[in-house]
Coordinates of C-alpha atoms and ligand atoms in Angstrom, one line a residue:
M1362 CA -10.6 10.5 7.9
S1363 CA -13.4 8.7 6.7
D1364 CA -15.4 6.2 9.1
T1365 CA -16.5 3.7 6.5
C1366 CA -13.1 3.5 4.9
I1367 CA -11.3 0.3 6.0
F1368 CA -7.9 1.9 5.2
C1369 CA -8.7 5.3 7.2
R1370 CA -9.8 2.9 10.1
I1371 CA -6.4 1.0 10.0
V1372 CA -4.5 4.4 10.2
A1373 CA -6.7 5.6 13.0
G1374 CA -5.7 2.0 14.7
T1375 CA -9.6 1.1 15.1
I1376 CA -9.1 -2.2 13.0
P1377 CA -5.8 -4.1 13.2
A1378 CA -3.2 -4.3 10.8
R1379 CA 0.5 -5.9 10.9
I1380 CA 2.2 -2.8 10.7
V1381 CA 5.8 -2.9 9.0
A1382 CA 6.7 0.8 8.7
Q1383 CA 5.4 4.4 9.0
N1384 CA 6.6 7.7 8.5
E1385 CA 4.7 11.0 9.2
V1386 CA 2.8 10.8 5.9
A1387 CA 2.4 7.1 5.4
L1388 CA 1.8 3.7 6.8
A1389 CA 2.7 0.4 5.7
F1390 CA 1.1 -2.9 6.6
R1391 CA 0.8 -6.6 5.2
D1392 CA -2.4 -7.4 2.9
L1393 CA -4.8 -9.2 4.4
N1394 CA -4.8 -11.9 1.2
P1395 CA -1.0 -11.9 0.1
Q1396 CA -0.2 -12.4 -3.4
A1397 CA 3.5 -13.1 -2.9
P1398 CA 5.7 -13.8 0.1
V1399 CA 6.1 -10.2 0.6
H1400 CA 3.0 -8.1 -0.1
V1401 CA 3.0 -4.9 1.9
L1402 CA 0.6 -1.9 1.3
V1403 CA 1.8 1.6 1.6
V1404 CA -1.0 4.2 2.2
P1405 CA -1.0 8.1 2.8
R1406 CA -2.5 8.5 6.2
R1407 CA -4.8 11.5 4.9
H1408 CA -7.6 10.0 2.8
V1409 CA -7.2 10.1 -0.9
D1410 CA -9.2 8.3 -3.2
S1411 CA -6.8 6.9 -5.6
L1412 CA -3.8 8.0 -7.6
A1413 CA -6.2 10.2 -9.6
A1414 CA -7.3 12.1 -6.7
A1415 CA -3.8 12.6 -5.7
D1416 CA -3.3 16.4 -5.3
D1417 CA 0.1 16.6 -3.1
A1418 CA 3.4 15.7 -4.7
A1419 CA 5.4 15.5 -1.3
E1420 CA 2.8 13.5 0.2
V1421 CA 2.7 10.7 -2.8
G1422 CA 6.8 11.1 -2.6
A1423 CA 6.6 10.1 1.1
V1424 CA 4.2 7.1 0.3
M1425 CA 6.8 6.1 -2.3
A1426 CA 9.8 6.6 -0.1
L1427 CA 8.3 4.3 2.3
A1428 CA 7.3 1.7 -0.1
A1429 CA 11.2 1.7 -0.7
E1430 CA 11.9 1.4 3.0
V1431 CA 9.7 -1.6 3.1
A1432 CA 11.2 -3.4 0.4
R1433 CA 14.7 -2.7 2.1
L1434 CA 13.2 -3.7 5.7
D1435 CA 12.0 -7.0 3.9
G1436 CA 14.8 -7.9 2.6
L1437 CA 13.9 -7.3 -1.4
A1438 CA 16.5 -4.7 -2.3
E1439 CA 18.8 -7.4 -3.8
S1440 CA 16.5 -9.7 -5.5
G1441 CA 14.0 -6.9 -6.6
Y1442 CA 10.3 -6.1 -6.3
R1443 CA 7.3 -4.3 -8.1
V1444 CA 5.3 -1.7 -6.8
V1445 CA 1.5 -1.2 -8.2
T1446 CA -1.1 1.3 -7.8
N1447 CA -5.0 0.1 -9.1
V1448 CA -7.1 2.7 -10.0
G1449 CA -10.9 2.5 -10.6
G1450 CA -12.8 -0.2 -12.2
D1451 CA -10.5 -1.3 -14.9
G1452 CA -7.7 -0.9 -12.9
G1453 CA -9.1 -3.8 -10.3
Q1454 CA -9.2 -1.0 -7.4
T1455 CA -11.2 -2.4 -4.7
V1456 CA -10.5 -0.2 -1.5
G1457 CA -11.1 3.3 -2.2
H1458 CA -8.2 4.9 -0.3
L1459 CA -4.7 5.6 -2.3
H1460 CA -2.6 2.4 -1.5
F1461 CA 0.8 1.0 -3.3
H1462 CA 1.0 -2.8 -3.4
V1463 CA 4.9 -3.6 -2.7
L1464 CA 5.1 -7.3 -3.9
G1465 CA 8.4 -9.6 -3.7
G1466 CA 9.9 -12.5 -2.8
R1467 CA 9.1 -14.4 -6.0
S1468 CA 9.4 -13.7 -9.6
M1469 CA 6.8 -11.5 -11.0
T1470 CA 5.3 -12.3 -14.2
W1471 CA 4.2 -9.4 -16.7
P1472 CA 1.6 -8.5 -17.6
P1473 CA 0.2 -9.2 -14.3
G1474 CA -3.2 -11.3 -14.6
Ligands
5GP1092 P1 -6.9 -3.0 -4.7 O1 -7.5 -4.2 -5.4 O2 -7.7 -1.9 -4.0 O3 -5.5 -2.5 -5.6 O4 -6.5 -3.5 -3.4 C1 -6.9 -3.7 -2.0 C2 -6.1 -4.7 -0.9 O5 -6.5 -4.6 0.3 C3 -6.3 -6.2 -1.8 O6 -5.1 -6.6 -1.9 C4 -6.7 -6.7 -0.4 O7 -6.5 -8.2 0.2 C5 -6.5 -5.7 0.8 N1 -7.4 -5.6 2.0 C6 -8.8 -5.8 1.8 N2 -9.0 -5.3 3.1 C7 -8.1 -5.3 4.0 C8 -7.8 -5.3 5.3 O8 -8.7 -5.2 6.2 N3 -6.8 -5.5 5.8 C9 -5.5 -5.5 4.9 N4 -4.0 -5.5 5.7 N5 -5.6 -5.6 3.9 C10 -6.8 -5.5 2.9
ZN1093 ZN1 -9.5 6.1 3.5

């Protein structure tokens, strides 16, 4: 837990978020600035800087399983959706706590902008 990390503070409940789902390892909440009708962030409860720093396959697996559950809960399972993680500067990562974006509810273009 890092006092200065926004997502650690959301996990700790010290700043509010619209929680969608959770399991023992991961938490899912709505993005503050949604880029699609459904835009949910799925994070490990433990602070991990990014996918590049991920060192626990079971933890990452639990995060991904929650991402799929979020898609089912938000009605995306049939229509489809995208799961993305940004790493570092060129990846466009702005929050230094591993997170997967679950995006859906519209057709996704590729490549992303
Ligand atoms: P990144 O650019 O690091 O892949 O994604 C960070 C995401 O976190 C952005 O989509 C941004 O809108 C979202 N975000 C930043 N601060 C907050 C916050 O305090 N609460 C929530 N719910 N989302 C946030
Ligand atoms: Zn953190």
